[in-house]
JSON list of C-alpha atoms in Angstrom, two decimals:
[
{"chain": "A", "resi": 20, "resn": "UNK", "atom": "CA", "xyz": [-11.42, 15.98, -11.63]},
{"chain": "A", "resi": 21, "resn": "UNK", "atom": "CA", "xyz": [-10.22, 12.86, -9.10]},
{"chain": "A", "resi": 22, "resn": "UNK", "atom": "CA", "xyz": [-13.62, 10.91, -8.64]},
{"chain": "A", "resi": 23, "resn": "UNK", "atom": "CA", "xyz": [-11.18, 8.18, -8.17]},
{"chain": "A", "resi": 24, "resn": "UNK", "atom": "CA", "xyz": [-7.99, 8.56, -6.05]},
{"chain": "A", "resi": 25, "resn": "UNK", "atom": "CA", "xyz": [-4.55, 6.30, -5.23]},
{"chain": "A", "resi": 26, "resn": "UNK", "atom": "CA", "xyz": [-3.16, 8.13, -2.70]},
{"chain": "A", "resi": 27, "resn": "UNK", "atom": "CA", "xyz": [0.13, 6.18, -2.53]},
{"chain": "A", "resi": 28, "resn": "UNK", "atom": "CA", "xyz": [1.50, 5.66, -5.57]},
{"chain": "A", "resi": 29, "resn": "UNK", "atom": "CA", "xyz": [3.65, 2.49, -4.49]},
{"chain": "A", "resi": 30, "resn": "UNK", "atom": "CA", "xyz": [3.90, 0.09, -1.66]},
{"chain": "A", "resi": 31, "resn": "UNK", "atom": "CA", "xyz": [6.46, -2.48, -0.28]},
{"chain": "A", "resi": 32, "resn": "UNK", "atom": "CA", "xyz": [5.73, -5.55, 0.64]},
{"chain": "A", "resi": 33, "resn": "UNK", "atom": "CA", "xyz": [7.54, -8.88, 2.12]},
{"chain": "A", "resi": 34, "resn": "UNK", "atom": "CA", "xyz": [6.74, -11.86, 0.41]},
{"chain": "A", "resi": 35, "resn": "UNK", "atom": "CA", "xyz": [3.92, -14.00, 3.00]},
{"chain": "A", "resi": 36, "resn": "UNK", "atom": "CA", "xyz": [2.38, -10.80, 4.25]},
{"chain": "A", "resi": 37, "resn": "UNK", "atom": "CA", "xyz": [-0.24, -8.68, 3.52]},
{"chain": "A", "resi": 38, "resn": "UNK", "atom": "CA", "xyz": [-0.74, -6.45, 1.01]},
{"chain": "A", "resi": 39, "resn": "UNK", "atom": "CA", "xyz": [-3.53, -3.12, 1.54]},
{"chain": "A", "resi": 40, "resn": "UNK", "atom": "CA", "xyz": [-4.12, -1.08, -1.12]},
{"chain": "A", "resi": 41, "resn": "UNK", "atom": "CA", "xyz": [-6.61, 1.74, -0.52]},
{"chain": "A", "resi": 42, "resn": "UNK", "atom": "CA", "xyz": [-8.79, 3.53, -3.08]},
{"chain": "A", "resi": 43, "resn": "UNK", "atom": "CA", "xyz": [-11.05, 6.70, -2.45]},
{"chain": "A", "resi": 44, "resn": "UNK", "atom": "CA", "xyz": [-13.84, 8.01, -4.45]},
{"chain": "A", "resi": 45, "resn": "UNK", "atom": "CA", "xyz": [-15.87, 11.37, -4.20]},
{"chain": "A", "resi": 46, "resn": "UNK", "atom": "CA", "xyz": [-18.73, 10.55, -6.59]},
{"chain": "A", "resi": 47, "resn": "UNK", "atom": "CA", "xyz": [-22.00, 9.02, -4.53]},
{"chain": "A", "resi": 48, "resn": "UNK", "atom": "CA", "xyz": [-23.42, 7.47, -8.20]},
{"chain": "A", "resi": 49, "resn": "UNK", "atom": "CA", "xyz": [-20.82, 4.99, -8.28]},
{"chain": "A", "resi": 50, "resn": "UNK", "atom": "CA", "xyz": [-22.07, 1.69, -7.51]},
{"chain": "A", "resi": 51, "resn": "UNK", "atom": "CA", "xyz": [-19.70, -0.72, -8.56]},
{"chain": "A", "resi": 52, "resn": "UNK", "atom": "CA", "xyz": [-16.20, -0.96, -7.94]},
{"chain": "A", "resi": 53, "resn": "UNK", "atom": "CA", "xyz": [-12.78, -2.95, -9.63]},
{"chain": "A", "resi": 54, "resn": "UNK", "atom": "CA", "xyz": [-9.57, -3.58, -9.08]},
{"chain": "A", "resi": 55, "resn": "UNK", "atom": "CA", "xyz": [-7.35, -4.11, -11.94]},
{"chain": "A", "resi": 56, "resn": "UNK", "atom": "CA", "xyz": [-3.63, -5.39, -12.62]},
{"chain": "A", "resi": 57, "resn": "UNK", "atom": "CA", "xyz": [-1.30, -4.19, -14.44]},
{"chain": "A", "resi": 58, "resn": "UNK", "atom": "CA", "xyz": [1.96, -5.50, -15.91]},
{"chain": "A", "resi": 59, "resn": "UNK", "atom": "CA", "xyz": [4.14, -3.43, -18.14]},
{"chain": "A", "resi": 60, "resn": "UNK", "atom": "CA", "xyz": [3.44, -3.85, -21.91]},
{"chain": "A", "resi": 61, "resn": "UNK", "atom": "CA", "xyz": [-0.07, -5.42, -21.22]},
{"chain": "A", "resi": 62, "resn": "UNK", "atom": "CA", "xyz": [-3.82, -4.30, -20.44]},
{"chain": "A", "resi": 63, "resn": "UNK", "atom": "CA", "xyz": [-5.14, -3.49, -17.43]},
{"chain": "A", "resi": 64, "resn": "UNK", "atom": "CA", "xyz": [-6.21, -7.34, -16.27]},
{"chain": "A", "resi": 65, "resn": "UNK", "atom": "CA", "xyz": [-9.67, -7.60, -13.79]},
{"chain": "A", "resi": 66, "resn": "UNK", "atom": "CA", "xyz": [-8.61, -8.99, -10.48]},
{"chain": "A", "resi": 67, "resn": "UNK", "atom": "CA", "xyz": [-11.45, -7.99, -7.99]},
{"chain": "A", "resi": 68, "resn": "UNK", "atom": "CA", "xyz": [-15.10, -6.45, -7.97]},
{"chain": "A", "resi": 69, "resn": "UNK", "atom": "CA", "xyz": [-17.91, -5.48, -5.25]},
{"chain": "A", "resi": 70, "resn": "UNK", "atom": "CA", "xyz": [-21.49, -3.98, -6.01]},
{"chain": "A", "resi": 71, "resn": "UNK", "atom": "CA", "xyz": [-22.48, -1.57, -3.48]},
{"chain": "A", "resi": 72, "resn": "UNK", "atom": "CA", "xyz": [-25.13, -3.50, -2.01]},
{"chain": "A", "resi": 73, "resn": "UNK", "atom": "CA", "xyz": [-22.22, -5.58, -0.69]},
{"chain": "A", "resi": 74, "resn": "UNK", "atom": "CA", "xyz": [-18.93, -4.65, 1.84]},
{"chain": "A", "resi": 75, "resn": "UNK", "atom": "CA", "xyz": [-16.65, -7.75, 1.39]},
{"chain": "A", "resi": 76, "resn": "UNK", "atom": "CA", "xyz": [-15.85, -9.49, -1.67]},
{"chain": "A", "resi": 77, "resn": "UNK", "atom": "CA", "xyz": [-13.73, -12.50, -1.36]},
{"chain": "A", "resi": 78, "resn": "UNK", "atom": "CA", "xyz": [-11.67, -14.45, -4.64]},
{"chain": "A", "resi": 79, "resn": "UNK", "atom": "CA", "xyz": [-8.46, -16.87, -3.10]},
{"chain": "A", "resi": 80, "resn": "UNK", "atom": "CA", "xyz": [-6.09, -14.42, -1.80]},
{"chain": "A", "resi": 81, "resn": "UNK", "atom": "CA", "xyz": [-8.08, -11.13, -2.52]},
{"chain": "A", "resi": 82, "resn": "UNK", "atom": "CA", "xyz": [-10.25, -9.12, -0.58]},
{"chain": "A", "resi": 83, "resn": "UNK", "atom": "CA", "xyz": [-12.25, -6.38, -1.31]},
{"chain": "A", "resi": 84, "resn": "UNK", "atom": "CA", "xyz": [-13.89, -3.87, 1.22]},
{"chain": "A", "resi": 85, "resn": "UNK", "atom": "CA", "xyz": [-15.92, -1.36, 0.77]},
{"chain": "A", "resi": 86, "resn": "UNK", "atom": "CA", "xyz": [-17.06, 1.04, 3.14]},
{"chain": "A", "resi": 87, "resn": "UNK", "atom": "CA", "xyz": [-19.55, 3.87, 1.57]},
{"chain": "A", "resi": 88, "resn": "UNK", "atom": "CA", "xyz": [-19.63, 6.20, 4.25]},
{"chain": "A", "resi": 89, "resn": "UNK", "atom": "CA", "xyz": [-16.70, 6.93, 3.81]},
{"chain": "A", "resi": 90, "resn": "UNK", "atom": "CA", "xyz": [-16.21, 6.10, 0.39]},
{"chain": "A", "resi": 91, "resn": "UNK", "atom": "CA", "xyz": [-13.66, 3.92, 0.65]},
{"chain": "A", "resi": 92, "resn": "UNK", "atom": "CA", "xyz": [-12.60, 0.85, -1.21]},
{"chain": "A", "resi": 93, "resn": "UNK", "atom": "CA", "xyz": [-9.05, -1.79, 0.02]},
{"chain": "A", "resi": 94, "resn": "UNK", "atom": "CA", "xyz": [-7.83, -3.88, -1.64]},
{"chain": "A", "resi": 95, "resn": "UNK", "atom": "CA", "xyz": [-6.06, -7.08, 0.77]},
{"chain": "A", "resi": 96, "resn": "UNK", "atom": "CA", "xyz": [-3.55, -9.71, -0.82]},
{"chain": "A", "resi": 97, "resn": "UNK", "atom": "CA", "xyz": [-2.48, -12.38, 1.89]},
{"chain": "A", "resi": 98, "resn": "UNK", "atom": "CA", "xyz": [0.30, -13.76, 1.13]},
{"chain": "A", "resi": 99, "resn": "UNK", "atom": "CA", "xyz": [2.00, -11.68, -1.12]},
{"chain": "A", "resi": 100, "resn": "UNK", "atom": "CA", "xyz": [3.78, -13.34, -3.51]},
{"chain": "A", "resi": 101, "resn": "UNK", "atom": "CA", "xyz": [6.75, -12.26, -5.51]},
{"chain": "A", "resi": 102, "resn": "UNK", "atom": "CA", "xyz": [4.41, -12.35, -8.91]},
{"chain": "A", "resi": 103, "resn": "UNK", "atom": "CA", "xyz": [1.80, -9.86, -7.43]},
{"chain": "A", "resi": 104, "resn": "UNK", "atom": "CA", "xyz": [3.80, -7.06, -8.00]},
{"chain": "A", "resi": 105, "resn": "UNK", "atom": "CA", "xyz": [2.39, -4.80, -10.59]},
{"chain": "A", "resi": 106, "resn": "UNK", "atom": "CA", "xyz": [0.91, -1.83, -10.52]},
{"chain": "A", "resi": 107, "resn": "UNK", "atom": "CA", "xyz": [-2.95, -2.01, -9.46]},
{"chain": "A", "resi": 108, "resn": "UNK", "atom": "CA", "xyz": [-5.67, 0.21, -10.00]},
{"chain": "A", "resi": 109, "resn": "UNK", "atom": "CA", "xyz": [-8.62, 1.04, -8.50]},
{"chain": "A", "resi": 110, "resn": "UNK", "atom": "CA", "xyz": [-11.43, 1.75, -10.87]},
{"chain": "A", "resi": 111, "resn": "UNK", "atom": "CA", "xyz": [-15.66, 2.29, -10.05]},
{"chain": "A", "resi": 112, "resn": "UNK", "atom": "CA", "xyz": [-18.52, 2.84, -12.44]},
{"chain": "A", "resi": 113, "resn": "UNK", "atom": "CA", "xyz": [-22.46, 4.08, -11.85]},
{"chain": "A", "resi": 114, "resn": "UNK", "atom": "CA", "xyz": [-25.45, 2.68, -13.27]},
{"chain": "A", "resi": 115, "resn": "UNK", "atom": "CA", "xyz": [-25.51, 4.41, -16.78]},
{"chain": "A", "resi": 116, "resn": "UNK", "atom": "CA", "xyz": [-26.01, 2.04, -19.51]},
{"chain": "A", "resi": 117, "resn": "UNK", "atom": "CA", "xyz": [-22.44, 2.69, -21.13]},
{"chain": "A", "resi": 118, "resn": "UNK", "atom": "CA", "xyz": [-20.72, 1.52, -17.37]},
{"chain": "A", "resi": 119, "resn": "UNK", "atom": "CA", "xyz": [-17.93, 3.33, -18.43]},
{"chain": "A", "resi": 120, "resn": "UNK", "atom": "CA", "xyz": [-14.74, 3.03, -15.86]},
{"chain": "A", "resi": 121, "resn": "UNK", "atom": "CA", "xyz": [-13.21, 5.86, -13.81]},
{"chain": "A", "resi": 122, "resn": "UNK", "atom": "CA", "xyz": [-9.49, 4.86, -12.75]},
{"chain": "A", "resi": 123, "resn": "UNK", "atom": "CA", "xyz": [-7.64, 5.97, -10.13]},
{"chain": "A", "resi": 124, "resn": "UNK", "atom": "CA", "xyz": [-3.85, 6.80, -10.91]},
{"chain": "A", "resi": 125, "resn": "UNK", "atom": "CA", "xyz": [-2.57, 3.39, -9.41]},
{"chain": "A", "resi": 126, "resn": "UNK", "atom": "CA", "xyz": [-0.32, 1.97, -7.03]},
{"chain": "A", "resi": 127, "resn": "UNK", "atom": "CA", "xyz": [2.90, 0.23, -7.87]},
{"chain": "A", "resi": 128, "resn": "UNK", "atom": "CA", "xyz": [3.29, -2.60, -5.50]},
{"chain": "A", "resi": 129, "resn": "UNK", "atom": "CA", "xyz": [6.38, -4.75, -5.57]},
{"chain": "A", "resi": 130, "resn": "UNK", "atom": "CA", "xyz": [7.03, -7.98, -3.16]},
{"chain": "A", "resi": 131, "resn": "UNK", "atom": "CA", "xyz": [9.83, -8.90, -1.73]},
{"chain": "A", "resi": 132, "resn": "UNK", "atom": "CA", "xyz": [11.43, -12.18, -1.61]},
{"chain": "B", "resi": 14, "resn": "UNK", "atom": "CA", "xyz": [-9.63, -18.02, -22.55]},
{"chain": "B", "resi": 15, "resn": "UNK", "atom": "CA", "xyz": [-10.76, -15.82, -25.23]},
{"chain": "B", "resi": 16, "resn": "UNK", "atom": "CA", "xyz": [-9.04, -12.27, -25.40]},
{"chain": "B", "resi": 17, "resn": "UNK", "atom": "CA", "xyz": [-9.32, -8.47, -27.30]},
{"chain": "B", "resi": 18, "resn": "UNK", "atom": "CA", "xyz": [-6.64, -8.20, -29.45]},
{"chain": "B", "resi": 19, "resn": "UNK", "atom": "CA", "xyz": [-4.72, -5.03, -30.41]},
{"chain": "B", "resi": 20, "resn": "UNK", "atom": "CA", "xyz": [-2.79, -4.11, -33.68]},
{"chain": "B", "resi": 21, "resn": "UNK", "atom": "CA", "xyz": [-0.33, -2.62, -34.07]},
{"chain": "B", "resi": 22, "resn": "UNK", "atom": "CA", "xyz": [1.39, -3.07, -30.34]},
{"chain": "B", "resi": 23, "resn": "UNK", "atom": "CA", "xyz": [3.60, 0.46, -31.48]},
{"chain": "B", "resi": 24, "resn": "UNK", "atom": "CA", "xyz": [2.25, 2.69, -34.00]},
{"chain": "B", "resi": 25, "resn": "UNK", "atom": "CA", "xyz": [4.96, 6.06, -35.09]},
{"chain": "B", "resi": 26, "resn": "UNK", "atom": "CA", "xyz": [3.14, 9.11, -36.80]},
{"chain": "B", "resi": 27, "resn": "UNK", "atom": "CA", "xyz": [3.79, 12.19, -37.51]},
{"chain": "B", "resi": 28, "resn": "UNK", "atom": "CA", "xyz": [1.81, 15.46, -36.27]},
{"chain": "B", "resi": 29, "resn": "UNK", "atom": "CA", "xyz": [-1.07, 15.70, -38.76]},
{"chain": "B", "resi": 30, "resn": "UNK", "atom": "CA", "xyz": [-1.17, 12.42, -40.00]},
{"chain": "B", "resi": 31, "resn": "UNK", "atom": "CA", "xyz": [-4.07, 9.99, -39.87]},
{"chain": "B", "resi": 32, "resn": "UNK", "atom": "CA", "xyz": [-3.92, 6.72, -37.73]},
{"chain": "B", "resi": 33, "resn": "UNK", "atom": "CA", "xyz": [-5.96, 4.09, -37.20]},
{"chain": "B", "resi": 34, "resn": "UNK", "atom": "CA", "xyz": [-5.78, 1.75, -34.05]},
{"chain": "B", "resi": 35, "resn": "UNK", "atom": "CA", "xyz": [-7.51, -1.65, -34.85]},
{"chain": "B", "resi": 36, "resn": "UNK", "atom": "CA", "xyz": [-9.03, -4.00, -32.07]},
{"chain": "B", "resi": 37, "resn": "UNK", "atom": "CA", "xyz": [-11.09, -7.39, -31.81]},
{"chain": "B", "resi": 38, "resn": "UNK", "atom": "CA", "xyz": [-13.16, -7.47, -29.27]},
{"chain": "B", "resi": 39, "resn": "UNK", "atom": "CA", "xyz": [-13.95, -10.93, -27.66]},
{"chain": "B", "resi": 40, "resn": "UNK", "atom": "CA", "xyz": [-16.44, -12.56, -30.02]},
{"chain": "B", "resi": 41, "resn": "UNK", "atom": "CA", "xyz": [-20.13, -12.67, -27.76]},
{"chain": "B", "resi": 42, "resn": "UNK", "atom": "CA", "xyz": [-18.94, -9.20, -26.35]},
{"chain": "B", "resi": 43, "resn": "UNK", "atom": "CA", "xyz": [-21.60, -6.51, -27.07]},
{"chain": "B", "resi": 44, "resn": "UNK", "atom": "CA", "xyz": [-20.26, -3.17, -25.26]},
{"chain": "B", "resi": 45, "resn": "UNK", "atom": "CA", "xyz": [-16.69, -1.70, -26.95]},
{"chain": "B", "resi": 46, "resn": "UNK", "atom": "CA", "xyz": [-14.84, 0.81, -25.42]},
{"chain": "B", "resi": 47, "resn": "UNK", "atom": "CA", "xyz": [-11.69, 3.15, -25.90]},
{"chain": "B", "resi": 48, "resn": "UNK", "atom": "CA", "xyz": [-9.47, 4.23, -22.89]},
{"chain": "B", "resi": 49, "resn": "UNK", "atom": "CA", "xyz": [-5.89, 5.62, -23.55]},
{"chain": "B", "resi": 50, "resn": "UNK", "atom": "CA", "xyz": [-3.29, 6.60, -20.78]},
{"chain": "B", "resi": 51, "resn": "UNK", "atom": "CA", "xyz": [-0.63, 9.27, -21.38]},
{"chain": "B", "resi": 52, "resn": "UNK", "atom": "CA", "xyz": [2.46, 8.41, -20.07]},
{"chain": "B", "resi": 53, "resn": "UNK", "atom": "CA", "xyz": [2.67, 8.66, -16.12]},
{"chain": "B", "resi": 54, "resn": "UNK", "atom": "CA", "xyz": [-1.10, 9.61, -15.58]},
{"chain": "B", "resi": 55, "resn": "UNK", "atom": "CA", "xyz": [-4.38, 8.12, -15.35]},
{"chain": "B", "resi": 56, "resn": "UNK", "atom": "CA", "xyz": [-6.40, 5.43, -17.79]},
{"chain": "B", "resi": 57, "resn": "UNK", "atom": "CA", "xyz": [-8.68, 7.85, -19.14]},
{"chain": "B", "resi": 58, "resn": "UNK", "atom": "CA", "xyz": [-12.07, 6.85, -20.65]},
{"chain": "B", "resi": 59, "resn": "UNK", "atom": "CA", "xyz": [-12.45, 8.21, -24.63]},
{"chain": "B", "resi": 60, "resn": "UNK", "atom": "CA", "xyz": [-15.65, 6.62, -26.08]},
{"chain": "B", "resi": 61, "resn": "UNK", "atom": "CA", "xyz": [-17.90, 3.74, -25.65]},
{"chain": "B", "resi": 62, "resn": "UNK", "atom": "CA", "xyz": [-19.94, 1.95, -28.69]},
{"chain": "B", "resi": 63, "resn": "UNK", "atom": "CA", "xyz": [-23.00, 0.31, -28.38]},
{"chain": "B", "resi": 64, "resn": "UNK", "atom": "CA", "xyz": [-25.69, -1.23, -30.99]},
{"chain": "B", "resi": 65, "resn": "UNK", "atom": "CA", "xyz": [-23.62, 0.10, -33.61]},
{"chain": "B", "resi": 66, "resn": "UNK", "atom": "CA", "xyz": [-23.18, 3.77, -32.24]},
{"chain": "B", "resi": 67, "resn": "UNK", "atom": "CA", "xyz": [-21.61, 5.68, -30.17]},
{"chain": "B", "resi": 68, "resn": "UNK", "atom": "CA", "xyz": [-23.54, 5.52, -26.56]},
{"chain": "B", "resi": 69, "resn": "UNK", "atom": "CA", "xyz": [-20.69, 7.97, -24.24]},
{"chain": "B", "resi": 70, "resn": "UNK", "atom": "CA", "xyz": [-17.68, 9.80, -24.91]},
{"chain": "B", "resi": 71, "resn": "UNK", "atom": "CA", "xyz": [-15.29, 12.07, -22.77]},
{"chain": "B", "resi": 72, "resn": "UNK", "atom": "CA", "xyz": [-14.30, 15.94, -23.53]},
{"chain": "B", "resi": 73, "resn": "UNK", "atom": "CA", "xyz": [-11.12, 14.00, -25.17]},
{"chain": "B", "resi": 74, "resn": "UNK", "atom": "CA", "xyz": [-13.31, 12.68, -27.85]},
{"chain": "B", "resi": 75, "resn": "UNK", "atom": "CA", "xyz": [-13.26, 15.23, -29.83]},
{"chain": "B", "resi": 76, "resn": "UNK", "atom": "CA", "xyz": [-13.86, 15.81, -33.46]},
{"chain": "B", "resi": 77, "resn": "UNK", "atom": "CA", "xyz": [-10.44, 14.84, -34.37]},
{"chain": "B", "resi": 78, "resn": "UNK", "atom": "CA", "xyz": [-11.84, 11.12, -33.00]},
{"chain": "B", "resi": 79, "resn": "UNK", "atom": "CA", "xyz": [-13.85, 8.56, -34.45]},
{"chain": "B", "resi": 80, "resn": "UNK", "atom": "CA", "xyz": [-14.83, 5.20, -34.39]},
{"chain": "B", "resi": 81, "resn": "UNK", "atom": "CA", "xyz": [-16.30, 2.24, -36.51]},
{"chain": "B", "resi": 82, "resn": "UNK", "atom": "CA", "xyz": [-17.01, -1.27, -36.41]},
{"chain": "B", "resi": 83, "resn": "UNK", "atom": "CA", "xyz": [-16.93, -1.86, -39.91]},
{"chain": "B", "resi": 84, "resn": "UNK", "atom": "CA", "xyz": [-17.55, -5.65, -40.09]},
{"chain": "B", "resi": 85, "resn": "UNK", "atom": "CA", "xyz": [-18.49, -6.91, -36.86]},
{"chain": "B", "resi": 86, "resn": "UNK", "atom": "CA", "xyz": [-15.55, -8.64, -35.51]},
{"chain": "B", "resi": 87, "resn": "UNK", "atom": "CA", "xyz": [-12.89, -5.43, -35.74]},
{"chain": "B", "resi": 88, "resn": "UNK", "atom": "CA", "xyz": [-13.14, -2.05, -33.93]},
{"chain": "B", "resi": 89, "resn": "UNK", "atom": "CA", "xyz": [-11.76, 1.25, -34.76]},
{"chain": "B", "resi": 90, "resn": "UNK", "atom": "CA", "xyz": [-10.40, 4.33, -33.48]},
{"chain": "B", "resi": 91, "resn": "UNK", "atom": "CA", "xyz": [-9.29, 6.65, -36.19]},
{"chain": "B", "resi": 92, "resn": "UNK", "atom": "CA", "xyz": [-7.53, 9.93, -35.41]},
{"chain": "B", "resi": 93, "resn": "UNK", "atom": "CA", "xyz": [-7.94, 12.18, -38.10]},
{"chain": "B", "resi": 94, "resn": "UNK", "atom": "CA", "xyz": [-5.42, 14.55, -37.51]},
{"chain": "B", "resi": 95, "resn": "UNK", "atom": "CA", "xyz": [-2.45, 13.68, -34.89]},
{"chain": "B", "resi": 96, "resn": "UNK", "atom": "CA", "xyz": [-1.15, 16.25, -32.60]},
{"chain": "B", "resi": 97, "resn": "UNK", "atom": "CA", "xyz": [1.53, 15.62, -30.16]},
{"chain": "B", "resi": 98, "resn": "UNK", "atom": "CA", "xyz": [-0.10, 15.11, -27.05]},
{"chain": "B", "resi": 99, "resn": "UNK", "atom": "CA", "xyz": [-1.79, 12.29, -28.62]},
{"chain": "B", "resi": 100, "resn": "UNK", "atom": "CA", "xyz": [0.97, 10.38, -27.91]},
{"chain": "B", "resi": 101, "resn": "UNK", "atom": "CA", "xyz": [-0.08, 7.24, -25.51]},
{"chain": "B", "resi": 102, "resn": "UNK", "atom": "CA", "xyz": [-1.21, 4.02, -24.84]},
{"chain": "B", "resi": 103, "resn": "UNK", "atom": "CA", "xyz": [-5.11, 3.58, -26.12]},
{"chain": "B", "resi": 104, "resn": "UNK", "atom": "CA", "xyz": [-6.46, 0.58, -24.77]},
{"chain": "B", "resi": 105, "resn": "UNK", "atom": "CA", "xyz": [-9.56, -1.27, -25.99]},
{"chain": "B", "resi": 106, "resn": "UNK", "atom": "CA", "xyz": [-11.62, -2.99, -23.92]},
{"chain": "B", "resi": 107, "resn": "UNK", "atom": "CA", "xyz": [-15.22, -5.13, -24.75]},
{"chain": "B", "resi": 108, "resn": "UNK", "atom": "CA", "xyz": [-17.85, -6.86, -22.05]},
{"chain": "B", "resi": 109, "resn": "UNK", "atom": "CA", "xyz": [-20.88, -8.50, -22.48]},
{"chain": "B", "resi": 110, "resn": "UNK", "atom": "CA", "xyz": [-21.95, -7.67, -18.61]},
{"chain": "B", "resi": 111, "resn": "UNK", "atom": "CA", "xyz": [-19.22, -6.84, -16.09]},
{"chain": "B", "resi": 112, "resn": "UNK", "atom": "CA", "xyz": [-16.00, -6.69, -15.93]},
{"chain": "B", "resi": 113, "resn": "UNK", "atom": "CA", "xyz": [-13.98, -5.28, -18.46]},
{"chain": "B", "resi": 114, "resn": "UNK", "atom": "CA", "xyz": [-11.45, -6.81, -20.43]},
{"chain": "B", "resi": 115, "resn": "UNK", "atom": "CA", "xyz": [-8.96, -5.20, -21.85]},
{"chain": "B", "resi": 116, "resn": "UNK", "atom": "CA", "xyz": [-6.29, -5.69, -24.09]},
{"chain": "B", "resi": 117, "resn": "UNK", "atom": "CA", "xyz": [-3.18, -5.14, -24.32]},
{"chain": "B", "resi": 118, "resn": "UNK", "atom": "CA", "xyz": [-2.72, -1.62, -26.12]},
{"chain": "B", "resi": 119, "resn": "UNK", "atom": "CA", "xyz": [-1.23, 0.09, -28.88]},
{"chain": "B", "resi": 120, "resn": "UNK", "atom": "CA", "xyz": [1.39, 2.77, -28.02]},
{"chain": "B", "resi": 121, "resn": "UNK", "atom": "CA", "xyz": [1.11, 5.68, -30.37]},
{"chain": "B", "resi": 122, "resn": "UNK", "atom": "CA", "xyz": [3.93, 7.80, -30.61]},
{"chain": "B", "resi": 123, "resn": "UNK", "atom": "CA", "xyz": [3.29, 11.11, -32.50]},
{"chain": "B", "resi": 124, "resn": "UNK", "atom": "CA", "xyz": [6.62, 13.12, -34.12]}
]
């Protein structure tokens, strides 16, 4: 069951340009949409979010899109740095009370100096 | 910045044994949830706790699971009866709206 899917499971990058990181979803209830970081030996860590009222979501040097045609969420990091690389995951919830998460399997990105 | 704490960071068990995976939520959170991610898959969603009771859970949240906030600062997961394949990181995660925080998991390795 893949409501939620990575389909590249890592991604390199040179430091200064841009990172995109895509995320796909089958499930039309979701309605709000995350990205997470993760770091080995630590939590997932909130980075990014967009309602689905919205298509752009803006935070410093990340940018969410979504596009719900074609349910389809990016993820855009510009610059890259050397300390964005981590593994990120995309993650979307509906409108039950709980809000629970669905993750997607991640993508490792790593930035190159 | 206030975070959800996990104890222990590595917990070793054997099949069949009891464990129990302690968390503090952050302190005005309201919503408490379990999530746990076998090694090299997804973060998969177990339960979610609400008003003092359970309010989702996933087919993995079985019998074998339960959980308990005994004194409202500390959450539980207790697994009553440990089988290999619950070997993983469980994460626990609180929010008072949206997003999620999460902290920083316990790795459970069953023997």
């Amino acid at each position: 069951d893949q409501q939620v899917k990575q389909n590249s499971p890592s991604l390199s990058v040179q430091e200064g340009r841009i990172s995109i990181l895509n995320c796909d979803y089958t499930n039309s209830m979701f309605d709000y949409f995350l990205w997470y970081k993760k770091y080995p030996a630590e939590g997932p860590t909130f980075l990014i979010s967009i309602s689905s009222i919205k298509d752009k979501n803006e935070d410093g040097r990340f940018t969410v899109f979504l596009n719900k045609s074609a349910k389809h969420l990016s993820l855009h990091i510009v610059p890259s740095q050397p300390g964005d690389s981590a593994v990120y995951f995309c993650a979307a919830s509906g409108s039950g009370s709980a809000r629970q998460l669905t993750f997607g399997s991640g993508t490792q990105l790593t930035v190159l100096p | 910045e206030p975070e959800v704490t996990q104890t222990p960071s590595h917990q070793v068990t054997q099949m069949g044994q009891e464990v129990i995976l302690r968390c503090v939520p952050i302190s005005n959170h309201l919503y408490f949830y379990w999530y746990r991610q076998i090694l090299g898959q997804k973060v998969e969603f177990l339960v979610s706790f609400y008003n003092n009771e359970i309010s989702e859970k996933s087919e993995i949240f079985d019998d074998q699971f339960s959980v308990e906030r005994p004194d409202g600062s500390n959450f539980t997961l207790k697994i009553r009866s440990t089988k290999l394949e619950d070997s993983a990181m469980y994460f626990c995660a609180s929010r008072v709206d949206s997003p999620l925080h999460f902290g920083n998991g316990t790795r459970l390795t069953v023997t």
